[in-house]
CSV table of C-alpha atoms in Angstrom, one decimal:
chain,number,residue,atom,x,y,z
S,1,MET,CA,188.8,-75.3,30.0
S,2,GLN,CA,187.2,-74.1,26.7
S,3,GLY,CA,184.7,-76.9,27.0
S,4,GLN,CA,183.7,-75.8,30.4
S,5,LYS,CA,183.2,-72.2,29.2
S,6,MET,CA,181.0,-73.4,26.3
S,7,GLU,CA,179.0,-75.4,28.8
S,8,LEU,CA,178.5,-72.5,31.1
S,9,HIS,CA,177.4,-70.3,28.1
S,10,GLU,CA,174.9,-73.0,27.0
S,11,ARG,CA,173.5,-73.2,30.5
S,12,GLY,CA,173.2,-69.4,30.6
S,13,ALA,CA,171.3,-69.4,27.3
S,14,VAL,CA,168.9,-72.1,28.6
S,15,SER,CA,168.3,-70.1,31.7
S,16,ALA,CA,167.6,-66.9,29.7
S,17,ARG,CA,165.1,-68.8,27.5
S,18,ILE,CA,163.4,-70.2,30.5
S,19,ARG,CA,163.2,-66.8,32.2
S,20,ARG,CA,161.7,-65.2,29.1
S,21,VAL,CA,159.0,-67.9,28.9
S,22,VAL,CA,158.2,-67.7,32.7
S,23,VAL,CA,158.2,-63.9,32.8
S,24,GLY,CA,156.1,-63.6,29.6
S,25,GLY,CA,153.9,-66.4,30.8
S,26,ALA,CA,153.3,-64.6,34.1
S,27,ALA,CA,152.3,-61.5,32.2
S,28,ALA,CA,149.9,-63.5,30.1
S,29,PHE,CA,148.7,-65.4,33.1
S,30,SER,CA,147.6,-62.1,34.7
S,31,ILE,CA,145.5,-61.4,31.7
S,32,TYR,CA,144.0,-64.9,31.7
S,33,VAL,CA,143.3,-64.6,35.5
S,34,ALA,CA,141.5,-61.3,34.8
S,35,SER,CA,139.5,-62.8,32.0
S,36,ALA,CA,138.7,-65.9,34.1
S,37,GLY,CA,137.4,-63.6,36.8
S,38,VAL,CA,135.2,-61.7,34.3
S,39,THR,CA,134.0,-65.0,32.8
S,40,ALA,CA,133.2,-66.4,36.2
S,41,CYS,CA,131.4,-63.2,37.2
S,42,ALA,CA,129.4,-63.5,34.0
S,43,GLN,CA,128.5,-67.1,34.7
S,44,LEU,CA,127.6,-66.3,38.3
S,45,LEU,CA,125.3,-63.4,37.4
S,46,ILE,CA,123.6,-65.4,34.7
S,47,ALA,CA,123.1,-68.4,36.9
S,48,ARG,CA,121.9,-66.4,39.9
S,49,ILE,CA,119.6,-64.2,37.9
S,50,VAL,CA,117.9,-66.7,35.5
S,51,GLY,CA,118.2,-70.0,37.3
S,52,ALA,CA,119.5,-73.4,36.3
S,53,HIS,CA,116.9,-74.2,33.6
S,54,THR,CA,117.3,-70.9,31.6
S,55,TYR,CA,121.1,-71.0,32.1
S,56,GLY,CA,121.1,-74.6,30.8
S,57,VAL,CA,119.3,-73.6,27.6
S,58,TYR,CA,121.8,-70.8,27.0
S,59,ALA,CA,124.8,-73.1,27.9
S,60,TYR,CA,123.6,-75.8,25.5
S,61,VAL,CA,123.2,-73.4,22.6
S,62,ILE,CA,126.4,-71.5,23.2
S,63,ALA,CA,128.3,-74.9,23.3
S,64,TRP,CA,127.0,-75.7,19.8
S,65,ILE,CA,127.7,-72.1,18.5
S,66,THR,CA,131.3,-72.3,19.9
S,67,ILE,CA,132.0,-75.6,18.2
S,68,LEU,CA,130.6,-74.4,14.9
S,69,ALA,CA,132.6,-71.1,15.1
S,70,TYR,CA,135.9,-73.0,15.7
S,71,PHE,CA,135.3,-75.0,12.5
S,72,CYS,CA,134.4,-71.8,10.6
S,73,ALA,CA,137.7,-70.2,11.5
S,74,LEU,CA,139.1,-73.0,9.2
S,75,GLY,CA,142.2,-73.4,11.3
S,76,PHE,CA,143.6,-69.9,10.4
S,77,ASP,CA,143.2,-68.7,14.0
S,78,ILE,CA,146.3,-71.0,14.7
S,79,ALA,CA,147.9,-71.1,11.2
S,80,LEU,CA,148.3,-67.3,11.0
S,81,LEU,CA,150.7,-67.4,14.0
S,82,ARG,CA,153.0,-69.6,12.0
S,83,PHE,CA,152.7,-68.0,8.5
S,84,VAL,CA,152.6,-64.3,9.4
S,85,SER,CA,155.6,-64.6,11.7
S,86,ALA,CA,157.5,-66.6,9.1
S,87,TYR,CA,156.7,-64.2,6.2
S,88,GLN,CA,157.7,-61.2,8.3
S,89,THR,CA,161.0,-62.9,9.1
S,90,VAL,CA,161.9,-63.4,5.5
S,91,GLY,CA,160.4,-60.1,4.3
S,92,ALA,CA,157.6,-61.7,2.3
S,93,SER,CA,155.1,-58.9,3.0
S,94,SER,CA,152.9,-59.7,0.0
S,95,LEU,CA,152.3,-63.2,1.2
S,96,ALA,CA,151.7,-62.0,4.7
S,97,ARG,CA,149.0,-59.6,3.5
S,98,GLY,CA,147.6,-62.3,1.2
S,99,ILE,CA,147.1,-64.9,3.9
S,100,ILE,CA,145.5,-62.3,6.2
S,101,GLN,CA,142.9,-61.4,3.5
S,102,TYR,CA,142.4,-65.0,2.5
S,103,ALA,CA,141.8,-66.1,6.1
S,104,GLU,CA,139.4,-63.3,6.9
S,105,ARG,CA,137.3,-63.7,3.8
S,106,ARG,CA,137.1,-67.5,3.9
S,107,SER,CA,136.2,-67.6,7.6
S,108,VAL,CA,133.5,-65.0,7.3
S,109,ALA,CA,132.1,-66.9,4.2
S,110,ALA,CA,132.1,-70.2,6.1
S,111,GLY,CA,130.5,-68.6,9.2
S,112,LEU,CA,127.7,-67.0,7.1
S,113,LEU,CA,127.0,-70.3,5.3
S,114,VAL,CA,126.8,-72.2,8.6
S,115,ALA,CA,124.5,-69.5,10.0
S,116,PHE,CA,122.1,-69.6,7.1
S,117,ILE,CA,122.1,-73.4,7.0
S,118,GLY,CA,121.5,-73.6,10.7
S,119,ALA,CA,118.6,-71.1,10.6
S,120,GLY,CA,117.1,-73.0,7.7
S,121,ILE,CA,117.2,-76.2,9.6
S,122,ILE,CA,115.5,-74.6,12.6
S,123,HIS,CA,112.7,-73.2,10.3
S,124,ILE,CA,112.2,-76.4,8.3
S,125,TRP,CA,112.3,-78.9,11.2
S,126,PRO,CA,111.1,-76.9,14.2
S,127,TRP,CA,109.4,-79.9,16.0
S,128,PRO,CA,112.4,-81.1,18.0
S,129,PHE,CA,112.9,-77.6,19.5
S,130,SER,CA,110.9,-75.7,22.1
S,131,ALA,CA,110.1,-72.1,21.2
S,132,GLU,CA,112.7,-71.0,23.8
S,133,LEU,CA,115.4,-73.2,22.4
S,134,ARG,CA,114.6,-72.3,18.8
S,135,ASN,CA,114.7,-68.6,19.4
S,136,THR,CA,118.0,-68.9,21.3
S,137,PHE,CA,119.5,-70.9,18.4
S,138,LEU,CA,118.4,-68.3,15.8
S,139,VAL,CA,120.1,-65.5,17.7
S,140,GLY,CA,123.1,-67.7,18.4
S,141,PHE,CA,123.7,-68.4,14.7
S,142,VAL,CA,124.4,-64.7,14.2
S,143,LEU,CA,127.4,-65.2,16.6
S,144,VAL,CA,129.1,-67.8,14.4
S,145,PRO,CA,130.8,-65.6,11.8
S,146,ILE,CA,131.5,-62.9,14.4
S,147,LEU,CA,133.4,-65.3,16.7
S,148,ALA,CA,135.3,-66.8,13.8
S,149,LEU,CA,136.5,-63.3,12.5
S,150,LEU,CA,137.2,-62.2,16.1
S,151,TRP,CA,139.5,-65.1,16.7
S,152,ILE,CA,141.2,-64.6,13.3
S,153,ARG,CA,141.9,-60.9,14.0
S,154,CYS,CA,143.1,-61.7,17.6
S,155,SER,CA,145.6,-64.2,16.0
S,156,ILE,CA,146.8,-61.5,13.6
S,157,VAL,CA,147.4,-59.1,16.5
S,158,ARG,CA,149.3,-61.7,18.3
S,159,ALA,CA,151.4,-62.5,15.2
S,160,PHE,CA,152.3,-58.8,15.0
S,161,GLY,CA,153.7,-59.1,18.6
S,162,GLY,CA,150.7,-57.7,20.5
S,163,VAL,CA,150.1,-60.4,23.2
S,164,VAL,CA,147.9,-58.3,25.5
S,165,PRO,CA,145.9,-56.5,22.8
S,166,ALA,CA,145.2,-60.0,21.3
S,167,LEU,CA,143.9,-61.4,24.6
S,168,ILE,CA,141.8,-58.5,25.9
S,169,PRO,CA,139.1,-58.2,23.2
S,170,ASP,CA,138.1,-61.9,23.3
S,171,ARG,CA,138.8,-62.8,26.9
S,172,VAL,CA,138.0,-59.6,28.8
S,173,VAL,CA,135.9,-57.2,26.8
S,174,ARG,CA,133.5,-59.8,25.4
S,175,ASP,CA,132.4,-61.3,28.7
S,176,GLY,CA,132.9,-57.9,30.5
S,177,LEU,CA,130.2,-56.4,28.4
S,178,LEU,CA,128.0,-59.4,28.9
S,179,VAL,CA,128.3,-58.9,32.7
S,180,ILE,CA,127.2,-55.2,32.4
S,181,LEU,CA,124.3,-56.0,30.1
S,182,ILE,CA,123.1,-58.9,32.3
S,183,VAL,CA,123.3,-56.7,35.5
S,184,VAL,CA,121.3,-53.9,33.8
S,185,ALA,CA,118.7,-56.4,32.4
S,186,GLY,CA,118.5,-58.1,35.8
S,187,LEU,CA,117.6,-54.7,37.4
S,188,PHE,CA,114.7,-54.3,35.0
S,189,PHE,CA,113.5,-57.8,34.4
S,190,GLY,CA,114.8,-59.9,37.3
S,191,SER,CA,114.6,-63.6,36.7
S,192,ARG,CA,112.4,-63.1,33.7
S,193,ILE,CA,115.4,-62.8,31.4
S,194,GLU,CA,115.1,-65.4,28.6
S,195,PRO,CA,117.9,-67.4,27.0
S,196,GLN,CA,117.7,-65.5,23.7
S,197,GLY,CA,118.2,-62.2,25.7
S,198,ILE,CA,121.4,-63.6,27.2
S,199,MET,CA,122.5,-64.6,23.7
S,200,MET,CA,121.8,-61.2,22.3
S,201,ALA,CA,124.0,-59.7,25.1
S,202,THR,CA,126.7,-62.3,24.1
S,203,VAL,CA,126.5,-61.1,20.4
S,204,ALA,CA,126.8,-57.5,21.5
S,205,GLY,CA,129.9,-58.3,23.5
S,206,ALA,CA,131.5,-60.2,20.6
S,207,VAL,CA,130.8,-57.3,18.3
S,208,VAL,CA,132.6,-54.8,20.6
S,209,GLY,CA,135.5,-57.3,21.0
S,210,LEU,CA,135.7,-57.6,17.2
S,211,LEU,CA,135.9,-53.8,16.8
S,212,LEU,CA,138.7,-53.6,19.4
S,213,ALA,CA,140.6,-56.5,17.7
S,214,SER,CA,140.2,-54.8,14.3
S,215,GLN,CA,141.6,-51.6,15.8
S,216,GLY,CA,144.6,-53.6,17.1
S,217,VAL,CA,145.3,-55.0,13.7
S,218,ARG,CA,145.3,-51.5,12.1
S,219,ARG,CA,147.5,-50.1,14.8
S,220,LEU,CA,150.1,-52.9,14.9
S,221,CYS,CA,150.2,-53.9,11.2
S,222,PRO,CA,153.7,-53.0,9.8
S,223,ASN,CA,153.7,-50.5,6.9
S,224,ALA,CA,155.4,-53.1,4.7
S,225,ILE,CA,152.4,-55.4,5.0
S,226,ARG,CA,149.8,-52.7,4.9
S,227,THR,CA,151.1,-51.3,1.6
S,228,ALA,CA,152.1,-54.6,-0.1
S,229,GLU,CA,150.3,-56.1,-3.0
S,230,PRO,CA,148.6,-59.3,-1.7
S,231,GLN,CA,150.1,-62.5,-3.0
S,232,TYR,CA,148.3,-65.9,-2.6
S,233,ALA,CA,149.5,-69.5,-2.0
S,234,PRO,CA,146.1,-71.1,-1.1
S,235,ALA,CA,147.2,-74.7,-1.6
S,236,SER,CA,150.1,-74.4,0.9
S,237,TRP,CA,147.9,-72.5,3.4
S,238,ARG,CA,145.0,-75.0,3.3
S,239,GLN,CA,147.4,-77.9,3.7
S,240,THR,CA,148.6,-76.5,7.0
S,241,ALA,CA,145.3,-74.9,8.2
S,242,VAL,CA,143.1,-78.0,7.7
S,243,PRO,CA,144.7,-80.0,10.5
S,244,PHE,CA,144.5,-76.9,12.8
S,245,MET,CA,140.8,-76.6,12.0
S,246,ILE,CA,140.3,-80.2,12.9
S,247,ILE,CA,142.3,-79.7,16.1
S,248,ALA,CA,140.4,-76.6,17.2
S,249,GLY,CA,137.0,-78.1,16.4
S,250,ALA,CA,137.7,-81.5,17.9
S,251,GLU,CA,139.1,-79.8,21.1
S,252,ALA,CA,136.0,-77.7,21.4
S,253,LEU,CA,133.9,-80.8,20.9
S,254,LEU,CA,136.0,-82.7,23.5
S,255,ASN,CA,135.5,-79.9,26.1
S,256,ARG,CA,131.8,-79.4,25.4
S,257,ALA,CA,130.5,-82.9,24.7
S,258,GLY,CA,129.0,-83.2,28.2
S,259,VAL,CA,126.9,-80.0,27.8
S,260,VAL,CA,125.9,-80.9,24.2
S,261,LEU,CA,124.8,-84.5,25.1
S,262,LEU,CA,123.0,-83.5,28.3
S,263,GLY,CA,121.1,-80.9,26.4
S,264,TRP,CA,120.5,-83.3,23.5
S,265,PHE,CA,118.9,-85.7,25.9
S,266,GLY,CA,116.6,-83.0,27.2
S,267,GLU,CA,118.4,-82.4,30.5
S,268,THR,CA,118.9,-78.7,30.1
S,269,ARG,CA,119.1,-78.1,33.8
S,270,ASP,CA,121.9,-80.6,34.2
S,271,ALA,CA,123.5,-79.2,31.1
S,272,GLY,CA,123.6,-75.8,32.8
S,273,ILE,CA,125.1,-77.2,36.0
S,274,TYR,CA,127.7,-79.2,34.1
S,275,SER,CA,128.7,-76.2,32.0
S,276,LEU,CA,129.2,-74.1,35.1
S,277,VAL,CA,131.4,-76.7,36.9
S,278,PHE,CA,133.4,-77.4,33.8
S,279,ASN,CA,134.1,-73.7,33.5
S,280,ILE,CA,135.2,-73.6,37.1
S,281,ALA,CA,137.4,-76.7,36.7
S,282,PHE,CA,139.0,-75.2,33.6
S,283,LEU,CA,140.6,-72.6,35.9
S,284,VAL,CA,143.2,-75.3,36.6
S,285,ALA,CA,144.3,-75.1,32.9
S,286,LEU,CA,144.9,-71.4,33.0
S,287,PRO,CA,148.6,-71.7,34.0
S,288,ARG,CA,149.3,-74.0,31.1
S,289,THR,CA,147.3,-71.9,28.7
S,290,ALA,CA,149.1,-68.7,29.8
S,291,ILE,CA,152.6,-70.0,29.5
S,292,ASN,CA,151.8,-71.3,26.0
S,293,THR,CA,151.5,-67.7,24.9
S,294,LEU,CA,155.3,-67.4,24.6
S,295,PHE,CA,156.1,-71.1,24.7
S,296,ALA,CA,155.0,-71.7,21.1
S,297,PRO,CA,157.6,-69.6,19.2
S,298,THR,CA,160.4,-70.9,21.5
S,299,ILE,CA,159.4,-74.5,20.8
S,300,SER,CA,159.4,-73.9,17.0
S,301,SER,CA,162.8,-72.1,17.1
S,302,LEU,CA,164.5,-74.9,19.2
S,303,PHE,CA,163.0,-77.6,17.0
S,304,THR,CA,164.2,-75.9,13.8
S,305,ARG,CA,167.7,-75.7,15.2
S,306,ASN,CA,167.5,-79.3,16.4
S,307,ASP,CA,168.4,-78.2,20.0
S,308,ARG,CA,166.6,-81.1,21.7
S,309,ALA,CA,168.6,-80.7,25.0
S,310,THR,CA,167.4,-77.2,25.6
S,311,LEU,CA,163.9,-78.1,24.4
S,312,GLN,CA,163.7,-80.9,26.9
S,313,VAL,CA,164.8,-78.6,29.8
S,314,LEU,CA,162.3,-76.0,28.7
S,315,VAL,CA,159.4,-78.5,28.4
S,316,THR,CA,160.2,-79.9,31.9
S,317,LYS,CA,160.5,-76.5,33.6
S,318,ALA,CA,157.3,-75.3,32.1
S,319,ALA,CA,155.4,-78.5,33.1
S,320,LEU,CA,156.7,-78.2,36.7
S,321,TRP,CA,155.6,-74.5,36.9
S,322,THR,CA,152.1,-75.2,35.5
S,323,LEU,CA,151.6,-78.4,37.6
S,324,SER,CA,152.5,-76.7,40.9
S,325,THR,CA,150.2,-73.8,40.2
S,326,SER,CA,147.4,-76.1,38.9
S,327,VAL,CA,147.5,-78.2,42.0
S,328,ALA,CA,147.2,-75.2,44.3
S,329,ILE,CA,144.2,-73.9,42.3
S,330,ALA,CA,142.6,-77.4,42.2
S,331,LEU,CA,143.0,-78.0,45.9
S,332,GLY,CA,141.3,-74.7,46.8
S,333,LEU,CA,138.4,-75.4,44.4
S,334,ALA,CA,137.9,-79.0,45.6
S,335,ILE,CA,137.8,-78.0,49.3
S,336,MET,CA,135.4,-75.1,48.6
S,337,ALA,CA,133.2,-76.9,46.1
S,338,GLU,CA,129.9,-76.9,47.9
S,339,PRO,CA,130.1,-73.3,49.3
S,340,LEU,CA,131.3,-72.1,45.9
S,341,LEU,CA,128.5,-73.7,43.9
S,342,SER,CA,125.9,-72.6,46.5
S,343,TRP,CA,126.7,-69.0,45.5
S,344,PHE,CA,125.3,-69.7,42.1
S,345,GLY,CA,122.1,-71.1,43.5
S,346,LYS,CA,121.1,-74.2,45.5
S,347,ASP,CA,120.5,-76.2,42.3
S,348,PHE,CA,124.1,-76.0,41.4
S,349,VAL,CA,125.4,-77.7,44.5
S,350,ALA,CA,124.5,-81.0,42.8
S,351,GLY,CA,127.5,-80.5,40.6
S,352,ALA,CA,130.1,-80.8,43.4
S,353,PRO,CA,131.0,-84.4,42.6
S,354,ALA,CA,131.4,-83.6,38.9
S,355,LEU,CA,133.6,-80.6,39.8
S,356,ARG,CA,136.0,-82.7,41.8
S,357,ILE,CA,136.2,-85.3,39.0
S,358,LEU,CA,136.9,-82.7,36.4
S,359,LEU,CA,139.6,-81.1,38.7
S,360,LEU,CA,141.4,-84.5,39.0
S,361,GLY,CA,141.4,-84.8,35.2
S,362,GLN,CA,142.8,-81.3,34.7
S,363,VAL,CA,145.6,-81.8,37.3
S,364,THR,CA,146.6,-85.0,35.6
S,365,ALA,CA,146.7,-83.2,32.2
S,366,ALA,CA,148.9,-80.5,33.8
S,367,ALA,CA,151.5,-83.1,34.8
S,368,PHE,CA,152.0,-83.9,31.2
S,369,GLY,CA,152.6,-80.3,30.1
S,370,SER,CA,151.8,-78.6,26.9
S,371,LEU,CA,151.7,-81.7,24.7
S,372,LEU,CA,149.4,-80.4,22.0
S,373,LEU,CA,151.4,-77.3,21.6
S,374,ILE,CA,154.6,-79.3,21.3
S,375,MET,CA,153.1,-81.4,18.5
S,376,THR,CA,151.7,-78.5,16.5
S,377,MET,CA,154.9,-76.5,16.8
S,378,THR,CA,157.1,-79.4,15.7
S,379,GLU,CA,155.2,-80.1,12.4
S,380,HIS,CA,153.2,-83.0,13.8
S,381,GLU,CA,149.8,-81.3,13.6
S,382,ARG,CA,148.3,-84.1,11.5
S,383,GLY,CA,149.2,-86.6,14.2
S,384,ALA,CA,147.8,-84.2,16.8
S,385,ALA,CA,144.6,-83.9,14.9
S,386,MET,CA,144.1,-87.7,14.6
S,387,LEU,CA,144.8,-88.2,18.4
S,388,LEU,CA,142.4,-85.4,19.2
S,389,ILE,CA,139.6,-86.9,17.0
S,390,LEU,CA,140.0,-90.3,18.6
S,391,SER,CA,139.8,-88.7,22.1
S,392,ALA,CA,136.7,-86.7,21.2
S,393,ALA,CA,135.1,-89.9,19.8
S,394,ILE,CA,136.0,-91.7,23.1
S,395,ASN,CA,134.5,-88.8,25.0
S,396,ILE,CA,131.2,-88.9,23.1
S,397,LEU,CA,130.8,-92.6,23.3
S,398,ALA,CA,131.7,-92.7,27.0
S,399,SER,CA,129.5,-89.7,27.7
S,400,VAL,CA,126.4,-91.4,26.1
S,401,ALA,CA,126.9,-94.4,28.4
S,402,PHE,CA,127.9,-92.7,31.6
S,403,ILE,CA,125.2,-89.9,31.3
S,404,TYR,CA,122.6,-92.6,31.0
S,405,TRP,CA,123.8,-94.2,34.2
S,406,LEU,CA,125.0,-91.3,36.3
S,407,GLY,CA,123.8,-88.1,34.7
S,408,LEU,CA,126.0,-85.0,34.9
S,409,THR,CA,128.5,-86.9,37.2
S,410,GLY,CA,128.8,-89.5,34.4
S,411,ALA,CA,129.6,-86.7,31.9
S,412,ALA,CA,132.4,-85.6,34.2
S,413,ILE,CA,133.8,-89.1,34.4
S,414,ALA,CA,133.7,-89.5,30.6
S,415,SER,CA,135.3,-86.1,30.0
S,416,SER,CA,138.2,-86.7,32.5
S,417,THR,CA,138.8,-90.2,31.2
S,418,ALA,CA,139.0,-89.0,27.6
S,419,LEU,CA,141.3,-86.1,28.6
S,420,ILE,CA,143.7,-88.4,30.4
S,421,ILE,CA,143.7,-91.0,27.6
S,422,TRP,CA,144.4,-88.2,25.1
S,423,HIS,CA,147.4,-86.9,27.0
S,424,ILE,CA,148.8,-90.4,27.5
S,425,ALA,CA,148.6,-91.0,23.7
S,426,MET,CA,150.3,-87.7,22.9
S,427,ALA,CA,153.0,-88.5,25.5
S,428,PHE,CA,153.8,-91.8,23.7
S,429,PHE,CA,153.8,-90.0,20.3
S,430,ILE,CA,156.2,-87.2,21.5
S,431,PHE,CA,158.6,-89.8,23.0
S,432,ARG,CA,158.6,-91.9,19.9
S,433,TYR,CA,158.9,-89.3,17.3
S,434,LEU,CA,160.7,-86.4,19.1
S,435,ARG,CA,162.6,-88.4,21.7
S,436,LEU,CA,161.4,-86.1,24.4
S,437,LEU,CA,160.1,-87.1,27.9
S,438,PRO,CA,156.9,-85.1,28.3
S,439,GLY,CA,155.9,-83.2,31.3
S,440,VAL,CA,157.4,-83.9,34.7
S,441,LEU,CA,158.9,-87.2,33.3
S,442,GLY,CA,161.7,-84.9,32.0
S,443,LEU,CA,163.0,-84.7,35.5
S,444,LEU,CA,164.5,-88.2,34.9
S,445,VAL,CA,166.7,-86.7,32.2
S,446,SER,CA,167.5,-83.6,34.3
S,447,ASN,CA,168.6,-85.8,37.3
S,448,ARG,CA,170.8,-88.0,35.2
S,449,ARG,CA,172.5,-84.9,33.6
S,450,GLU,CA,173.1,-83.3,37.0
S,451,GLU,CA,174.6,-86.6,38.2
S,452,ALA,CA,176.8,-86.7,35.1
S,453,THR,CA,177.9,-83.1,35.6
S,454,ALA,CA,178.7,-83.7,39.3
S,455,ARG,CA,180.8,-86.7,38.4
S,456,ARG,CA,182.6,-84.8,35.7
S,457,ASP,CA,183.3,-81.9,38.1
S,458,ILE,CA,184.7,-84.4,40.7
S,459,ARG,CA,187.0,-85.9,38.0
S,460,VAL,CA,188.2,-82.4,37.0
S,461,LYS,CA,189.0,-81.5,40.6
S,462,ALA,CA,190.8,-84.8,41.2
S,463,SER,CA,192.9,-84.4,38.0
S,464,SER,CA,193.8,-80.9,39.0
S,465,VAL,CA,195.0,-82.1,42.4
């Protein structure tokens, strides 16, 4: 009898954890949906106003700038979530303030260094770049330290418990202001807007987002941390942050390899089309990204307590929720591919096959669940970094070959193939080292447990009779 009560209590605890993740994930999902709408609106306006070529130049440059900015964040945009939360738990306010200062100063220094080196390269070797591309890069390099610091401060806000204030500056305000500026510029200049003008609007949006994120840090920062004397442990911080930097940079490279290589080969028009269809296909990943907002600390807590049973249930439930939502989104986008892309301009309809291929890759990834998050939250970030580097390398090599044969459709094939291979590799890793069945495969464990419970209940009833 006592055992049955304990089992019921454990089931209730599992259900409560799942409800918290689902409800919190739904709230975060609404923010991500809003941000996706703003981003899609920004892409639509840019594409419709300036055309495929100009949009392609902008997409090519912003892809490079985003990759560089992720590396310049030095991994602290992820590591701060772990360290600040842990230091607050144990009352180490001095270390919390120390790592915040250390992360901000180092990321800004790295961003400025990259910006100066990039601008120097453009000036010293201008011959591979057209004037249009060169000017867009020069403006874009200003964005590198701004984005790095923006992501750092949004991470700090999130570590202080402000999920919505952490998401809005980067994912709503930044692109929202870009939309406003592009609309105003379109009214005055029409299709004569140049890529560097779009990049200037992007810089302005990032600056406003950074100001809001900074205000969020000041508002949510506990007094204990604000008044503490900073204490530093750089060796420990770097040891953890470096794998996160590799993960963030490699993931950005994995996602943007098609745009970068198409632009590198001089196909800026195809680069713009591919960038647009990739952004549309990435809507399928929104459910998984949203639920990860509260999934991360829960995974870390369950792993620390060695509660693998609850962790397995949570992983499976989250994967089922994200997969079902992702399939619904993907089906709608696949059916409406041509009409949807025609809204952006007739040139973009050529990206319909690539869009469907990318949607297939994203749905397959959704079936595996949040594997990267599981690895990073269970102290396997080094393994995650290695697998991600290998997948990015596969994507680059495959993209070179497939782009040569099939153009932007080949870029989509390479990207989806690398994405699926990456998730299969992570699934094997998680099963081997954590003894967890990833994604919907966890239903096998759940079904066996339900059968065992049913048999036990039958035996209990039979013995009572």
